[in-house]
Short mmCIF file of C-alpha atoms and ligand atoms in Angstrom, two decimals:
data_model
loop_
_atom_site.label_atom_id
_atom_site.label_comp_id
_atom_site.label_asym_id
_atom_site.label_seq_id
_atom_site.Cartn_x
_atom_site.Cartn_y
_atom_site.Cartn_z
CA MET A 27 -73.53 -31.93 54.63
CA GLY A 28 -70.88 -29.79 56.40
CA LYS A 29 -69.62 -26.48 55.07
CA PHE A 30 -66.62 -24.22 55.60
CA ILE A 31 -67.20 -20.44 55.61
CA ILE A 32 -63.90 -18.73 54.80
CA LYS A 33 -63.23 -15.01 55.19
CA GLY A 34 -60.53 -14.21 52.61
CA GLY A 35 -57.63 -11.78 52.83
CA GLU A 36 -56.15 -12.77 56.21
CA THR A 37 -52.36 -12.90 56.45
CA LEU A 38 -51.06 -16.09 58.08
CA SER A 39 -48.23 -16.43 60.61
CA GLY A 40 -46.91 -18.85 63.19
CA GLU A 41 -46.37 -22.60 63.06
CA VAL A 42 -48.38 -25.66 62.02
CA ASN A 43 -47.72 -29.33 62.94
CA ILE A 44 -48.14 -31.87 60.13
CA SER A 45 -49.95 -35.18 60.74
CA SER A 46 -48.86 -38.64 59.63
CA ALA A 47 -49.62 -39.63 56.05
CA LYS A 48 -53.09 -41.02 55.24
CA ASN A 49 -51.65 -42.91 52.27
CA ALA A 50 -48.99 -44.55 54.46
CA VAL A 51 -51.35 -45.46 57.31
CA LEU A 52 -54.03 -47.12 55.15
CA PRO A 53 -51.77 -49.87 53.69
CA ILE A 54 -50.05 -50.28 57.09
CA ILE A 55 -53.42 -50.89 58.79
CA ALA A 56 -54.27 -53.43 56.05
CA ALA A 57 -50.86 -55.10 56.59
CA THR A 58 -51.64 -55.81 60.27
CA ILE A 59 -53.77 -58.71 58.93
CA LEU A 60 -50.49 -60.45 57.99
CA SER A 61 -49.62 -61.28 61.60
CA SER A 62 -51.81 -62.60 64.39
CA GLY A 63 -51.50 -60.31 67.40
CA LYS A 64 -51.60 -56.63 68.36
CA CYS A 65 -49.91 -53.86 66.36
CA THR A 66 -49.79 -50.26 67.59
CA ILE A 67 -49.64 -47.29 65.20
CA GLU A 68 -48.39 -44.15 66.91
CA ASN A 69 -49.22 -40.58 65.87
CA CYS A 70 -52.00 -42.03 63.73
CA PRO A 71 -53.97 -39.36 61.83
CA MET A 72 -57.59 -39.39 63.07
CA LEU A 73 -59.19 -39.24 59.61
CA LEU A 74 -62.44 -40.50 58.13
CA ASP A 75 -60.54 -42.97 55.92
CA VAL A 76 -58.72 -44.37 58.97
CA PHE A 77 -62.07 -44.92 60.74
CA VAL A 78 -63.50 -46.59 57.61
CA ILE A 79 -60.64 -49.10 57.21
CA SER A 80 -60.67 -49.70 60.99
CA ASN A 81 -64.37 -50.58 60.80
CA LEU A 82 -63.62 -52.79 57.83
CA LEU A 83 -61.08 -54.75 59.90
CA ARG A 84 -63.55 -54.91 62.81
CA SER A 85 -66.10 -56.45 60.40
CA LEU A 86 -63.49 -59.21 59.78
CA GLY A 87 -63.11 -59.88 63.52
CA ALA A 88 -60.19 -57.58 64.41
CA LYS A 89 -60.24 -55.61 67.66
CA VAL A 90 -59.38 -51.98 66.93
CA ASN A 91 -58.90 -49.43 69.69
CA ILE A 92 -58.57 -45.78 68.65
CA ASP A 93 -57.30 -43.42 71.36
CA LEU A 94 -58.05 -39.87 70.20
CA ASN A 95 -55.99 -38.35 73.05
CA THR A 96 -52.75 -40.21 72.39
CA SER A 97 -53.42 -40.58 68.60
CA LYS A 98 -52.65 -44.28 69.04
CA LEU A 99 -54.35 -46.99 67.01
CA GLU A 100 -54.15 -50.53 68.46
CA ILE A 101 -55.18 -53.37 66.16
CA ASP A 102 -55.43 -56.98 67.36
CA THR A 103 -55.91 -59.22 64.33
CA SER A 104 -55.73 -62.56 66.24
CA GLU A 105 -59.44 -63.22 65.66
CA VAL A 106 -59.60 -62.06 62.04
CA LYS A 107 -61.56 -64.56 59.94
CA CYS A 108 -61.63 -65.18 56.22
CA ILE A 109 -65.04 -63.70 55.65
CA GLU A 110 -66.25 -61.31 53.00
CA PRO A 111 -65.78 -57.71 54.16
CA ASP A 112 -68.80 -55.43 54.25
CA SER A 113 -69.23 -54.40 50.61
CA GLU A 114 -70.74 -51.01 51.57
CA LEU A 115 -67.53 -50.20 53.50
CA VAL A 116 -65.35 -51.45 50.61
CA ARG A 117 -67.22 -49.41 48.04
CA ARG A 118 -67.01 -46.30 50.22
CA MET A 119 -63.25 -46.20 50.01
CA ARG A 120 -60.97 -47.56 47.29
CA GLY A 121 -58.14 -47.97 49.78
CA SER A 122 -60.17 -50.90 51.20
CA PHE A 123 -58.94 -52.99 48.28
CA LEU A 124 -55.54 -53.00 50.00
CA ILE A 125 -56.78 -55.79 52.30
CA MET A 126 -56.84 -58.17 49.31
CA GLY A 127 -53.10 -58.93 49.43
CA PRO A 128 -52.97 -59.53 53.20
CA MET A 129 -56.13 -61.69 53.15
CA ILE A 130 -54.69 -63.89 50.38
CA SER A 131 -51.38 -64.15 52.30
CA ARG A 132 -53.03 -65.11 55.58
CA PHE A 133 -55.92 -67.32 54.39
CA GLY A 134 -55.07 -68.31 50.79
CA LYS A 135 -58.37 -66.84 49.68
CA ALA A 136 -60.44 -63.62 49.68
CA LYS A 137 -63.71 -62.36 48.29
CA ILE A 138 -64.05 -58.58 48.05
CA SER A 139 -66.52 -56.41 46.19
CA LEU A 140 -64.97 -54.63 43.22
CA PRO A 141 -63.84 -51.21 44.46
CA GLY A 142 -65.93 -48.40 42.99
CA GLY A 143 -64.15 -45.93 40.75
CA CYS A 144 -64.21 -42.45 42.13
CA ASN A 145 -64.75 -39.16 40.45
CA ILE A 146 -61.07 -38.58 39.58
CA GLY A 147 -60.89 -41.64 37.39
CA THR A 148 -61.94 -45.23 36.66
CA ARG A 149 -59.23 -46.49 39.03
CA PRO A 150 -58.77 -50.01 37.50
CA ILE A 151 -57.22 -52.90 39.47
CA ASP A 152 -55.79 -54.89 36.54
CA LEU A 153 -52.19 -54.50 37.77
CA HIS A 154 -53.13 -55.70 41.27
CA LEU A 155 -54.70 -58.83 39.72
CA LYS A 156 -51.76 -59.34 37.31
CA GLY A 157 -49.46 -59.52 40.34
CA PHE A 158 -51.70 -61.90 42.31
CA LYS A 159 -51.99 -64.25 39.30
CA ALA A 160 -48.19 -64.27 38.90
CA LEU A 161 -47.96 -65.47 42.52
CA GLY A 162 -50.24 -68.44 41.72
CA VAL A 163 -53.59 -66.98 42.75
CA ASN A 164 -56.76 -67.91 40.83
CA ILE A 165 -58.90 -64.83 40.26
CA ASP A 166 -62.60 -64.86 39.44
CA ILE A 167 -64.53 -61.67 38.78
CA GLY A 168 -68.30 -61.74 38.67
CA HIS A 169 -71.43 -60.27 40.21
CA GLY A 170 -69.41 -57.25 41.31
CA TYR A 171 -66.93 -59.32 43.30
CA VAL A 172 -63.29 -60.31 42.99
CA GLU A 173 -62.70 -63.84 44.30
CA ALA A 174 -59.13 -65.01 44.90
CA SER A 175 -57.93 -68.46 45.91
CA THR A 176 -54.63 -70.34 45.97
CA SER A 177 -53.24 -73.50 47.56
CA LYS A 178 -49.78 -71.93 47.80
CA LEU A 179 -48.27 -68.53 47.03
CA ILE A 180 -45.05 -68.89 45.05
CA GLY A 181 -42.73 -65.93 44.38
CA ASP A 182 -42.26 -64.73 40.81
CA LYS A 183 -41.03 -61.77 38.73
CA ILE A 184 -43.74 -59.16 38.06
CA TYR A 185 -43.47 -56.18 35.71
CA LEU A 186 -45.91 -53.32 36.37
CA ASP A 187 -47.01 -51.64 33.12
CA PHE A 188 -47.59 -48.50 35.23
CA PRO A 189 -45.85 -47.86 38.60
CA SER A 190 -49.17 -48.14 40.45
CA VAL A 191 -48.92 -47.29 44.18
CA GLY A 192 -51.78 -49.58 45.24
CA ALA A 193 -50.75 -52.46 43.00
CA THR A 194 -47.15 -52.30 44.32
CA GLU A 195 -48.43 -52.30 47.92
CA ASN A 196 -50.92 -55.13 47.37
CA ILE A 197 -48.33 -57.32 45.61
CA ILE A 198 -45.73 -56.71 48.33
CA MET A 199 -48.30 -57.78 50.96
CA ALA A 200 -49.25 -60.87 48.92
CA SER A 201 -45.59 -61.95 48.57
CA VAL A 202 -44.08 -61.40 52.04
CA LEU A 203 -45.22 -64.88 53.20
CA ALA A 204 -44.97 -66.57 49.79
CA GLU A 205 -42.51 -69.37 49.05
CA GLY A 206 -39.36 -68.09 47.36
CA GLU A 207 -38.47 -64.69 45.96
CA THR A 208 -40.67 -62.09 44.28
CA ILE A 209 -39.28 -59.24 42.18
CA ILE A 210 -41.50 -56.28 41.27
CA GLU A 211 -40.12 -54.28 38.34
CA ASN A 212 -41.28 -50.75 37.47
CA ALA A 213 -42.58 -50.60 41.05
CA ALA A 214 -43.99 -47.38 42.55
CA GLU A 215 -41.31 -45.44 44.48
CA GLU A 216 -43.68 -43.24 46.53
CA PRO A 217 -42.56 -42.64 50.18
CA GLU A 218 -45.79 -44.31 51.35
CA VAL A 219 -44.75 -47.56 49.58
CA GLU A 220 -41.36 -47.22 51.30
CA ASP A 221 -43.06 -46.72 54.70
CA LEU A 222 -45.21 -49.85 54.23
CA SER A 223 -42.06 -51.85 53.31
CA ASN A 224 -40.22 -50.55 56.39
CA PHE A 225 -43.23 -51.47 58.56
CA LEU A 226 -43.25 -55.01 57.09
CA ASN A 227 -39.48 -55.42 57.54
CA LYS A 228 -39.88 -54.38 61.18
CA MET A 229 -42.46 -57.23 61.43
CA GLY A 230 -39.79 -59.62 60.06
CA ALA A 231 -40.31 -59.44 56.31
CA GLN A 232 -37.31 -59.47 53.97
CA ILE A 233 -37.88 -56.65 51.47
CA SER A 234 -34.97 -55.00 49.63
CA GLY A 235 -34.75 -52.30 46.96
CA ILE A 236 -37.10 -50.19 49.06
CA GLY A 237 -37.68 -46.78 47.48
CA THR A 238 -36.46 -47.92 44.07
CA ASP A 239 -38.38 -49.17 41.01
CA LYS A 240 -37.16 -52.74 41.59
CA ILE A 241 -38.35 -54.31 44.84
CA THR A 242 -37.25 -57.81 45.92
CA ILE A 243 -39.25 -59.74 48.54
CA LYS A 244 -37.89 -62.96 50.02
CA GLY A 245 -40.81 -64.92 51.51
CA VAL A 246 -40.64 -65.66 55.25
CA LYS A 247 -42.60 -68.11 57.41
CA SER A 248 -44.40 -65.59 59.60
CA LEU A 249 -44.46 -61.98 60.78
CA THR A 250 -44.75 -60.57 64.30
CA PRO A 251 -46.80 -57.56 65.42
CA VAL A 252 -44.92 -54.29 66.09
CA ILE A 253 -45.28 -50.68 67.24
CA TYR A 254 -44.76 -48.22 64.37
CA LYS A 255 -44.80 -44.46 63.70
CA PRO A 256 -45.67 -43.63 60.07
CA ILE A 257 -44.08 -40.85 57.97
CA TYR A 258 -45.43 -37.31 57.82
CA ASP A 259 -47.97 -36.44 55.12
CA ARG A 260 -46.02 -34.85 52.24
CA ILE A 261 -49.29 -33.73 50.59
CA GLU A 262 -50.45 -31.95 53.76
CA ILE A 263 -47.02 -30.25 53.88
CA GLY A 264 -47.48 -29.11 50.25
CA THR A 265 -50.99 -27.92 51.02
CA PHE A 266 -49.71 -25.63 53.80
CA MET A 267 -46.83 -24.45 51.59
CA VAL A 268 -49.50 -23.28 49.12
CA ALA A 269 -51.46 -21.65 51.99
CA ALA A 270 -48.38 -19.50 52.78
CA ALA A 271 -47.82 -18.61 49.11
CA ILE A 272 -51.44 -17.81 48.22
CA THR A 273 -51.84 -15.50 51.26
CA LYS A 274 -48.34 -13.94 50.81
CA SER A 275 -47.46 -14.98 54.36
CA VAL A 276 -44.49 -16.40 56.30
CA ILE A 277 -45.25 -19.63 58.20
CA LYS A 278 -43.25 -22.47 59.76
CA ILE A 279 -44.28 -26.05 58.94
CA ASN A 280 -43.21 -28.63 61.55
CA GLY A 281 -42.85 -32.28 60.48
CA THR A 282 -41.25 -32.16 57.03
CA ASN A 283 -39.05 -34.73 55.33
CA GLU A 284 -37.06 -32.83 52.68
CA GLU A 285 -36.55 -35.95 50.54
CA HIS A 286 -40.29 -36.60 50.31
CA ILE A 287 -41.17 -33.05 49.23
CA LYS A 288 -38.25 -32.52 46.80
CA PRO A 289 -40.50 -32.10 43.70
CA ILE A 290 -42.71 -29.59 45.57
CA ILE A 291 -39.68 -27.62 46.82
CA ALA A 292 -38.29 -27.58 43.26
CA LYS A 293 -41.51 -26.02 41.92
CA PHE A 294 -41.69 -23.50 44.80
CA SER A 295 -38.14 -22.40 43.95
CA GLU A 296 -39.21 -21.91 40.31
CA LEU A 297 -42.13 -19.79 41.57
CA GLY A 298 -39.58 -17.57 43.34
CA ILE A 299 -40.57 -18.51 46.88
CA ASN A 300 -37.94 -18.30 49.64
CA MET A 301 -37.71 -21.42 51.81
CA GLU A 302 -35.48 -22.19 54.74
CA LYS A 303 -34.94 -25.63 56.28
CA ASP A 304 -34.78 -25.79 60.06
CA ASN A 305 -34.24 -29.44 61.11
CA GLU A 306 -37.60 -31.15 60.56
CA SER A 307 -39.29 -27.80 59.88
CA LEU A 308 -39.61 -25.65 56.78
CA ILE A 309 -40.08 -21.87 56.83
CA ILE A 310 -42.01 -20.61 53.79
CA ASP A 311 -41.90 -16.92 52.89
CA GLY A 312 -44.68 -16.25 50.34
CA ARG A 313 -44.42 -12.46 50.31
CA LYS A 314 -42.53 -12.07 47.01
CA GLU A 315 -44.15 -11.55 43.59
CA LEU A 316 -44.37 -15.03 42.04
CA ARG A 317 -43.52 -16.21 38.53
CA PRO A 318 -45.90 -18.38 36.44
CA LEU A 319 -44.70 -21.92 35.73
CA ASP A 320 -45.57 -25.21 34.04
CA ILE A 321 -46.28 -28.40 36.01
CA LYS A 322 -46.61 -31.99 34.81
CA THR A 323 -47.81 -34.57 37.34
CA MET A 324 -45.74 -37.77 37.30
CA PRO A 325 -45.18 -40.84 39.48
CA TYR A 326 -42.72 -40.20 42.35
CA PRO A 327 -40.12 -38.68 42.30
CA GLY A 328 -42.05 -36.54 39.78
CA PHE A 329 -44.53 -33.84 40.85
CA PRO A 330 -47.37 -35.51 42.83
CA THR A 331 -50.85 -35.58 41.27
CA ASP A 332 -52.26 -35.13 44.81
CA MET A 333 -50.77 -31.61 44.80
CA GLN A 334 -52.15 -30.65 41.36
CA PRO A 335 -55.43 -28.99 42.47
CA GLN A 336 -53.71 -27.03 45.26
CA MET A 337 -51.01 -25.72 42.86
CA MET A 338 -53.72 -24.75 40.37
CA ALA A 339 -55.43 -22.61 43.03
CA LEU A 340 -52.12 -20.82 43.64
CA LEU A 341 -51.34 -20.32 39.93
CA CYS A 342 -54.79 -18.73 39.44
CA CYS A 343 -53.40 -15.81 41.48
CA VAL A 344 -49.97 -15.62 39.77
CA GLU A 345 -49.77 -13.06 36.94
CA GLY A 346 -48.94 -14.62 33.55
CA THR A 347 -49.78 -17.94 31.93
CA SER A 348 -49.14 -21.32 33.61
CA VAL A 349 -49.86 -24.78 32.23
CA ILE A 350 -50.65 -27.85 34.36
CA SER A 351 -50.66 -31.30 32.72
CA GLU A 352 -52.31 -34.12 34.67
CA THR A 353 -50.82 -37.40 33.41
CA ILE A 354 -51.93 -39.76 36.22
CA PHE A 355 -55.73 -39.53 36.42
CA GLU A 356 -58.01 -38.96 33.46
CA ASN A 357 -60.54 -36.82 35.25
CA ARG A 358 -58.77 -34.77 37.87
CA PHE A 359 -59.88 -31.30 36.79
CA MET A 360 -63.23 -31.14 38.61
CA HIS A 361 -61.94 -28.27 40.70
CA VAL A 362 -61.61 -26.14 37.52
CA PRO A 363 -65.30 -25.12 37.19
CA GLU A 364 -65.38 -24.36 40.94
CA LEU A 365 -62.21 -22.21 40.73
CA LYS A 366 -63.76 -20.39 37.76
CA ARG A 367 -66.78 -19.53 39.93
CA LEU A 368 -64.28 -17.72 42.17
CA GLY A 369 -63.12 -15.70 39.14
CA ALA A 370 -60.18 -17.81 37.96
CA ASN A 371 -59.28 -17.81 34.26
CA ILE A 372 -58.61 -21.44 33.26
CA LYS A 373 -58.99 -23.25 29.94
CA ILE A 374 -58.89 -27.05 29.75
CA ASP A 375 -57.26 -28.58 26.69
CA GLY A 376 -57.33 -32.39 26.99
CA ARG A 377 -55.08 -33.39 29.90
CA SER A 378 -53.77 -29.83 30.29
CA ALA A 379 -55.16 -26.76 32.03
CA ILE A 380 -54.00 -23.33 30.84
CA ILE A 381 -54.20 -20.82 33.69
CA SER A 382 -54.06 -17.04 33.19
CA GLY A 383 -53.40 -15.41 36.55
CA VAL A 384 -55.99 -12.87 37.69
CA LYS A 385 -55.48 -9.89 40.02
CA GLU A 386 -57.94 -11.15 42.59
CA LEU A 387 -60.41 -13.98 43.19
CA THR A 388 -63.83 -13.10 44.62
CA GLY A 389 -65.53 -15.27 47.24
CA CYS A 390 -68.72 -17.25 46.50
CA SER A 391 -70.26 -20.69 47.20
CA VAL A 392 -68.33 -23.66 45.75
CA LYS A 393 -68.48 -27.44 46.14
CA ALA A 394 -65.72 -29.90 47.03
CA THR A 395 -65.81 -32.74 44.46
CA ASP A 396 -62.95 -34.81 45.89
CA LEU A 397 -60.36 -34.63 48.62
CA ARG A 398 -57.65 -32.51 47.00
CA ALA A 399 -60.10 -30.40 44.98
CA GLY A 400 -61.69 -29.50 48.31
CA ALA A 401 -58.31 -28.50 49.71
CA ALA A 402 -57.70 -26.34 46.62
CA LEU A 403 -61.00 -24.51 47.16
CA ILE A 404 -60.14 -23.74 50.79
CA LEU A 405 -56.78 -22.34 49.65
CA ALA A 406 -58.47 -20.21 46.99
CA GLY A 407 -60.95 -19.00 49.64
CA LEU A 408 -58.07 -17.83 51.83
CA ALA A 409 -57.00 -15.46 49.05
CA ALA A 410 -60.41 -14.51 47.61
CA GLU A 411 -61.94 -11.13 48.39
CA GLY A 412 -64.94 -11.54 50.70
CA GLU A 413 -66.52 -14.78 51.91
CA THR A 414 -66.22 -18.25 50.32
CA GLU A 415 -68.46 -21.15 51.27
CA VAL A 416 -67.11 -24.65 50.53
CA SER A 417 -69.72 -27.43 50.78
CA ASP A 418 -69.44 -31.26 50.80
CA ILE A 419 -66.45 -30.97 53.12
CA PHE A 420 -66.68 -34.66 54.09
CA HIS A 421 -64.34 -35.17 51.12
CA ILE A 422 -61.77 -32.98 52.87
CA ASP A 423 -62.13 -34.67 56.26
CA ARG A 424 -61.12 -37.95 54.56
CA GLY A 425 -57.56 -36.72 54.18
CA TYR A 426 -56.93 -33.74 56.47
CA VAL A 427 -57.02 -33.74 60.28
CA ASN A 428 -58.85 -30.61 61.52
CA ILE A 429 -57.71 -28.54 58.55
CA GLU A 430 -59.74 -25.51 59.63
CA LYS A 431 -58.30 -25.62 63.18
CA LYS A 432 -54.76 -25.77 61.78
CA LEU A 433 -55.40 -22.86 59.38
CA ASN A 434 -57.18 -20.78 62.05
CA GLY A 435 -54.16 -21.46 64.29
CA LEU A 436 -52.14 -19.64 61.65
CA GLY A 437 -54.53 -16.67 61.59
CA ALA A 438 -57.06 -17.73 58.95
CA SER A 439 -60.76 -17.16 59.52
CA ILE A 440 -62.65 -20.38 58.76
CA LYS A 441 -65.90 -21.54 60.37
CA ARG A 442 -67.15 -25.15 60.10
CA VAL A 443 -71.00 -25.15 59.97
C1 EPZ B 18 -52.75 -43.86 45.48
O1 EPZ B 18 -53.90 -44.27 44.77
C2 EPZ B 18 -53.22 -42.79 46.45
N1 EPZ B 18 -54.21 -43.37 47.37
C3 EPZ B 18 -53.83 -41.63 45.66
O2 EPZ B 18 -54.15 -40.63 46.62
C4 EPZ B 18 -52.77 -41.06 44.71
O3 EPZ B 18 -53.35 -40.04 43.94
C5 EPZ B 18 -52.28 -42.20 43.79
O4 EPZ B 18 -51.77 -43.28 44.60
C6 EPZ B 18 -51.18 -41.73 42.85
O5 EPZ B 18 -50.11 -41.24 43.60
C7 EPZ B 18 -53.78 -44.14 48.39
O6 EPZ B 18 -52.60 -44.38 48.57
C8 EPZ B 18 -54.84 -44.68 49.31
P1 EPZ B 18 -52.30 -45.75 41.41
P2 EPZ B 18 -53.82 -45.59 43.82
O7 EPZ B 18 -52.65 -47.19 41.48
O8 EPZ B 18 -52.95 -46.60 44.45
C9 EPZ B 18 -53.56 -46.60 36.98
C10 EPZ B 18 -55.44 -38.97 47.59
O9 EPZ B 18 -55.83 -37.88 47.17
N2 EPZ B 18 -53.74 -48.00 37.42
O10 EPZ B 18 -50.87 -45.33 41.50
O11 EPZ B 18 -55.20 -45.95 43.43
C11 EPZ B 18 -54.74 -45.73 37.43
O12 EPZ B 18 -55.75 -45.76 36.45
C12 EPZ B 18 -55.53 -40.20 46.71
O13 EPZ B 18 -54.93 -39.17 48.73
C13 EPZ B 18 -53.95 -48.98 36.46
O14 EPZ B 18 -54.02 -48.70 35.26
O15 EPZ B 18 -53.07 -44.94 42.56
C14 EPZ B 18 -54.16 -44.36 37.54
O16 EPZ B 18 -54.21 -43.73 36.26
C15 EPZ B 18 -56.18 -39.87 45.41
N3 EPZ B 18 -54.13 -50.27 36.87
C16 EPZ B 18 -52.68 -44.61 37.86
O17 EPZ B 18 -52.45 -46.01 37.67
C17 EPZ B 18 -54.09 -50.62 38.19
O18 EPZ B 18 -54.24 -51.83 38.50
C18 EPZ B 18 -52.33 -44.25 39.30
O19 EPZ B 18 -53.01 -45.14 40.12
C19 EPZ B 18 -53.88 -49.61 39.16
C20 EPZ B 18 -53.70 -48.31 38.75
#
């Protein structure tokens, strides 16, 4: 298992280039199943999760070519067959379940092993299945599998009890080739859902209401393969914004979409951080004394749950009392015991964490429990006195491209061992 050794206390400076969004690229790769031919994804982030879903598509007969030099991903889905995807691959990554919608659209049937939960929550799929059933799909669950079959997909109105990102994406992909019109109400508004919809419209789909909580999809006969460049990763942007704040540094972040990071910018303003927009870049000045604040994670455009652990690491070092409420996932506080090992003062009360800022964190060995918790521990290590060792960093490589190289490029001192 890989480790990061971080020497704390370095001041950061310079510029960092943000990669494309993992959570936009995964559904877009799944959506290439909807057309027979070759799609090209430009500026594709070379992440573990991208390699896993690429292997999943290969196991279905797709030809996937990953060019690490040009960051291009070419996927030819002409030969994709309606076979059961490798259940080990599906269980390794929940995002694999996003091939369900495209498989049903293309073949009228699919059999996929039930996605495992993961340690941040049970991660149910009831809303995905509610949408498929509304479109006329028969669903059988048994022996750890979900089996779907339909003679014809017919558009319908679907209300999502919770604006689930994955359910919205899967239902959009199951309805783009259906007969008639589908309306998804209380749909997820995340930028990654918007990016998938824009990708599908470029392929010839007819999706409207993109970026709102009411999405209308008019079924079309077929889609054609395209070349597409996904959006930047708003969570990676937020992670580097925290890196500047927690090390009291000034850095420039290249590849920012102000609209997508509005909730994060709002909270950084409340903290008292100076920010300056420069075209598609953001200059963060973290040198000022920061104010404690309260955060409540909410569906977009609320504060993103994927930034909750990183913000907690920062608030551990801000004098005063801050409260973070996690309303999206029921078990997304596994970074708390690890942050406490570094000297943080945090009390958990149900879905809330009460953080009392401490003067200084002290380095020690900690363990990444999930992707964003791992990122939070790296950030805490940047500020902690002495050396911090973060283990199980495969979690981090799932969602960040060369995070230690990017941070070292800013002046941090991180060794991957
Ligand atoms: C996506 O997961 C992201 N993953 C997650 O990012 C992100 O945290 C999450 O959206 C919320 O923004 C990808 O896009 C690959 P949800 P997803 O369905 O689609 C409940 C990261 O760190 N729910 O919006 O699984 C569920 O229990 C990862 O990059 C149902 O009840 O998230 C949860 O409480 C972590 N029934 C809430 O919705 C369902 O059928 C949010 O889940 C589906 C979800």
